[in-house]
PDB file of C-alpha atoms in Angstrom:
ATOM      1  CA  UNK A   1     -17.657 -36.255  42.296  1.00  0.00           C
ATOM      2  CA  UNK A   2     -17.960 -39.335  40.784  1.00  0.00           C
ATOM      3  CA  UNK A   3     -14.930 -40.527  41.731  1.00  0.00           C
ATOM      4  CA  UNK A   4     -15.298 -40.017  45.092  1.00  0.00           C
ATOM      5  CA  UNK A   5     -18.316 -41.556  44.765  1.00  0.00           C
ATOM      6  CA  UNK A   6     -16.951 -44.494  43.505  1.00  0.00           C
ATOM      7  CA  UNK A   7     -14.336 -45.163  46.366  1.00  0.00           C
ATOM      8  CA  UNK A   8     -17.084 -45.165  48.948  1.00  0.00           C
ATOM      9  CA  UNK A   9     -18.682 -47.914  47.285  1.00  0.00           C
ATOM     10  CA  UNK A  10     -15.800 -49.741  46.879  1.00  0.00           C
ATOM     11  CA  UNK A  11     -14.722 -49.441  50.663  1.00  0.00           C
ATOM     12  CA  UNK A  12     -18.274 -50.043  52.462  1.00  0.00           C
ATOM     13  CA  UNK A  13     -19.785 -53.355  52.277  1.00  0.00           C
ATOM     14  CA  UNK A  14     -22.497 -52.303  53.865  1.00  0.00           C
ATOM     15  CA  UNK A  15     -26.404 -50.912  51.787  1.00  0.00           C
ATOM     16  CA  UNK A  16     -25.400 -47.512  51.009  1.00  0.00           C
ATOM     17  CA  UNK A  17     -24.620 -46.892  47.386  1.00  0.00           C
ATOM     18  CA  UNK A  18     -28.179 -45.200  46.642  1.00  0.00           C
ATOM     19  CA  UNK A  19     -27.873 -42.562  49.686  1.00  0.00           C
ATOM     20  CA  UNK A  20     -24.870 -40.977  48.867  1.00  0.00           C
ATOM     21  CA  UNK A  21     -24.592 -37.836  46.903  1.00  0.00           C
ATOM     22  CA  UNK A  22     -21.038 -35.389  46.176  1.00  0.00           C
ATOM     23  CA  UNK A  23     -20.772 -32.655  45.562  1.00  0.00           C
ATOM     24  CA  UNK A  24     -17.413 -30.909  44.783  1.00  0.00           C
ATOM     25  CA  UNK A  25     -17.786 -27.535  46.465  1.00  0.00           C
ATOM     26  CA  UNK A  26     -14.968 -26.082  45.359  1.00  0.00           C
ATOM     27  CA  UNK A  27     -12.076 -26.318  42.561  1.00  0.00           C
ATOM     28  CA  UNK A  28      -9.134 -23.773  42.909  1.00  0.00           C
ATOM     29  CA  UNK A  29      -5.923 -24.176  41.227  1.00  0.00           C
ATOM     30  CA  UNK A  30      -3.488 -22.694  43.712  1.00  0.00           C
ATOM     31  CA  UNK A  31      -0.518 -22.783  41.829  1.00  0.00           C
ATOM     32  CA  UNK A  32       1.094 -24.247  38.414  1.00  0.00           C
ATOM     33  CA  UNK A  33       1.056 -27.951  39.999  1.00  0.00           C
ATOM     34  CA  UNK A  34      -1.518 -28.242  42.816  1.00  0.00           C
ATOM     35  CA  UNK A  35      -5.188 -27.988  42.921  1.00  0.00           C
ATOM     36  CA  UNK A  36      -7.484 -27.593  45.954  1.00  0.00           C
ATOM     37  CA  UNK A  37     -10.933 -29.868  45.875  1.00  0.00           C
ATOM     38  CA  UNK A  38     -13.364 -29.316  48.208  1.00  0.00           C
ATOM     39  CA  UNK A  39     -16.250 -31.982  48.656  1.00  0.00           C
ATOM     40  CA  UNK A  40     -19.623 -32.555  50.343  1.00  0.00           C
ATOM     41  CA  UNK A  41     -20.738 -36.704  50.665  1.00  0.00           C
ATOM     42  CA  UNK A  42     -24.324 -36.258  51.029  1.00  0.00           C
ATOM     43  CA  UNK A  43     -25.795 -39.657  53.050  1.00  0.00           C
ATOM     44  CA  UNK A  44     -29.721 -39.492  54.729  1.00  0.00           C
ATOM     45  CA  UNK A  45     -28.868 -40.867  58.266  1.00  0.00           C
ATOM     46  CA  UNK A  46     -26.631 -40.741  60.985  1.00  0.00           C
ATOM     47  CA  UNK A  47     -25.698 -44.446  61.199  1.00  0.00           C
ATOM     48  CA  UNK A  48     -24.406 -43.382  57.130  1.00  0.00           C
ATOM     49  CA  UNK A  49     -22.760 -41.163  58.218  1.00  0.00           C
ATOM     50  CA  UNK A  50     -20.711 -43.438  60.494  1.00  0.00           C
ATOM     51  CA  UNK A  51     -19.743 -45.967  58.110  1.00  0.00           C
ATOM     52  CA  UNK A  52     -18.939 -43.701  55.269  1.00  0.00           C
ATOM     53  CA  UNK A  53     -16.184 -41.178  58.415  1.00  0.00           C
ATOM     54  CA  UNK A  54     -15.683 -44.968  59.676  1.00  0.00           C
ATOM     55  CA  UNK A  55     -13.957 -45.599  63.036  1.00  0.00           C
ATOM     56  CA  UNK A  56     -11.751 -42.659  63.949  1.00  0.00           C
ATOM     57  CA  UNK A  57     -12.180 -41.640  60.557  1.00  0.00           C
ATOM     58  CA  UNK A  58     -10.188 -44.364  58.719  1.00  0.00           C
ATOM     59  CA  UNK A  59     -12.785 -44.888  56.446  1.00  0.00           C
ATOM     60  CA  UNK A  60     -13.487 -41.608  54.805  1.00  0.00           C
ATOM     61  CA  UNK A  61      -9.317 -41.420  55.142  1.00  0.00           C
ATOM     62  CA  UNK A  62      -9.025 -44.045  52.460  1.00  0.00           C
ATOM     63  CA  UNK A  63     -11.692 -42.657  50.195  1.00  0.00           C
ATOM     64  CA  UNK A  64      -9.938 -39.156  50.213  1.00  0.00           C
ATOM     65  CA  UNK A  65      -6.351 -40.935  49.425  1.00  0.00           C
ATOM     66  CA  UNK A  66      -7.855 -43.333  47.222  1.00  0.00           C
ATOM     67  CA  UNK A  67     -10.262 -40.153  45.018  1.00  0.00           C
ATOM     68  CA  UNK A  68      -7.034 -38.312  45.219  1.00  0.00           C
ATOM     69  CA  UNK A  69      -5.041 -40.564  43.358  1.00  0.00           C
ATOM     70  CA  UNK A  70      -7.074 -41.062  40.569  1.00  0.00           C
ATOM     71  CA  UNK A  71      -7.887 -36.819  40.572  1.00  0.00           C
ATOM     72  CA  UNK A  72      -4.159 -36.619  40.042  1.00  0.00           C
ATOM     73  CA  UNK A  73      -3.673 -39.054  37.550  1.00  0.00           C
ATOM     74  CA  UNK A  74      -6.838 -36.999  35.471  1.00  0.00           C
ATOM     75  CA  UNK A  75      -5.796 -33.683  36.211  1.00  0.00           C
ATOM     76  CA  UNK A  76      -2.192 -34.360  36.162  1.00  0.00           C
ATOM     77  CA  UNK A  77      -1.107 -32.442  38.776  1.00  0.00           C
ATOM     78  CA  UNK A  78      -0.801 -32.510  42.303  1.00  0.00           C
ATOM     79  CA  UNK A  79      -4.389 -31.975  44.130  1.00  0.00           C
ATOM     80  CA  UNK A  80      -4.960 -31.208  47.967  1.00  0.00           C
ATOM     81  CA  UNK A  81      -8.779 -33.012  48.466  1.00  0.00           C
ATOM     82  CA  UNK A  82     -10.665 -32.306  51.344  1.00  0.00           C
ATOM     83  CA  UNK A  83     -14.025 -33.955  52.372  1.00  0.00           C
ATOM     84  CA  UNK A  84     -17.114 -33.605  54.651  1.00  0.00           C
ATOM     85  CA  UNK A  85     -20.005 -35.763  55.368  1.00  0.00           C
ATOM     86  CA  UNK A  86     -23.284 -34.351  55.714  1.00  0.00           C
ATOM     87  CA  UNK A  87     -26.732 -35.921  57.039  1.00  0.00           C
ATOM     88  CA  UNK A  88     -29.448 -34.184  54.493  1.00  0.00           C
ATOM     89  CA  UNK A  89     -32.493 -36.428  55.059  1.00  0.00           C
ATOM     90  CA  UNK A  90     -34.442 -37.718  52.337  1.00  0.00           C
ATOM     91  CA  UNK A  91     -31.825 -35.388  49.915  1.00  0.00           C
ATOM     92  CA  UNK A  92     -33.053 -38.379  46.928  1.00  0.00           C
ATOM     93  CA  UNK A  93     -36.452 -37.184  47.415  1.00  0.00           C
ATOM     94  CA  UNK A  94     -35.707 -33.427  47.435  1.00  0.00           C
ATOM     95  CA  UNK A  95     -35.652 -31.970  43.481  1.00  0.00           C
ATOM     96  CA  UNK A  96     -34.545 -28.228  44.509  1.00  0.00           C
ATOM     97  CA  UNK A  97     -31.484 -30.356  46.620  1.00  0.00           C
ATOM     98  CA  UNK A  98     -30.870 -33.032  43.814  1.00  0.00           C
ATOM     99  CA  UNK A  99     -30.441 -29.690  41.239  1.00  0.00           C
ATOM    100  CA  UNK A 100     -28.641 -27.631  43.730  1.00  0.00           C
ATOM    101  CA  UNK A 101     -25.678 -30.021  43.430  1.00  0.00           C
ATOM    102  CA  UNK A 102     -26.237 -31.078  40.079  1.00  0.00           C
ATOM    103  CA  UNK A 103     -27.632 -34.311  40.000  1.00  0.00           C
ATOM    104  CA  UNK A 104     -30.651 -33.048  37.728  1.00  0.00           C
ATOM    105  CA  UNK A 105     -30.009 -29.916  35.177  1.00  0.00           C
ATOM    106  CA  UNK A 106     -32.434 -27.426  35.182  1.00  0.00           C
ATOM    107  CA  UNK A 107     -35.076 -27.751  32.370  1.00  0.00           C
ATOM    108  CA  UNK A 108     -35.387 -24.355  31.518  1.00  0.00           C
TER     109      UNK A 108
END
């Protein structure tokens, strides 16, 4: 998540970097080479939202080829990554949210 994380930042200018959250969703190895990611961006506003899926979706285009690359060069094999933003309001001010995907770890 992290990584993904990390490309956003790097490809909008704009004063985002505290309001976005990932979460990877989902990690399935499908086969000896390829693995399937599945991601949630987390932002807490629409206009986010927009600059993060960019015009036509060029933006979040880039972050997904960009997070790919370096997933592959970690994982060392071939990985299929597939990303959705989300609008959960406020999500930094939310601890049951901010646990739920893994931000915090449970104190127990």
């Amino acid at each position: 998540s992290e990584i993904i994380r990390e490309k956003i930042l790097h490809l909008t200018s704009e004063e985002i970097p505290h309001a976005i959250g990932v979460n990877v969703d989902r990690m399935i190895k499908e086969d000896e080479d390829r693995v399937r990611i599945e991601a949630t961006i987390y932002v807490e506003r629409d206009s986010q939202k927009g600059i993060v899926i960019g015009k036509g979706g060029k933006k979040l285009k880039e972050v997904g080829k960009r997070a790919r690359i370096d997933i592959e060069m970690l994982l060392g094999s071939k990985v299929y990554l597939e990303l959705w933003v989300k609008v959960q309001r406020d999500w930094r001010n939310k601890v049951n949210f901010i646990r739920q995907i893994g931000y915090v770890e449970d104190q127990d």
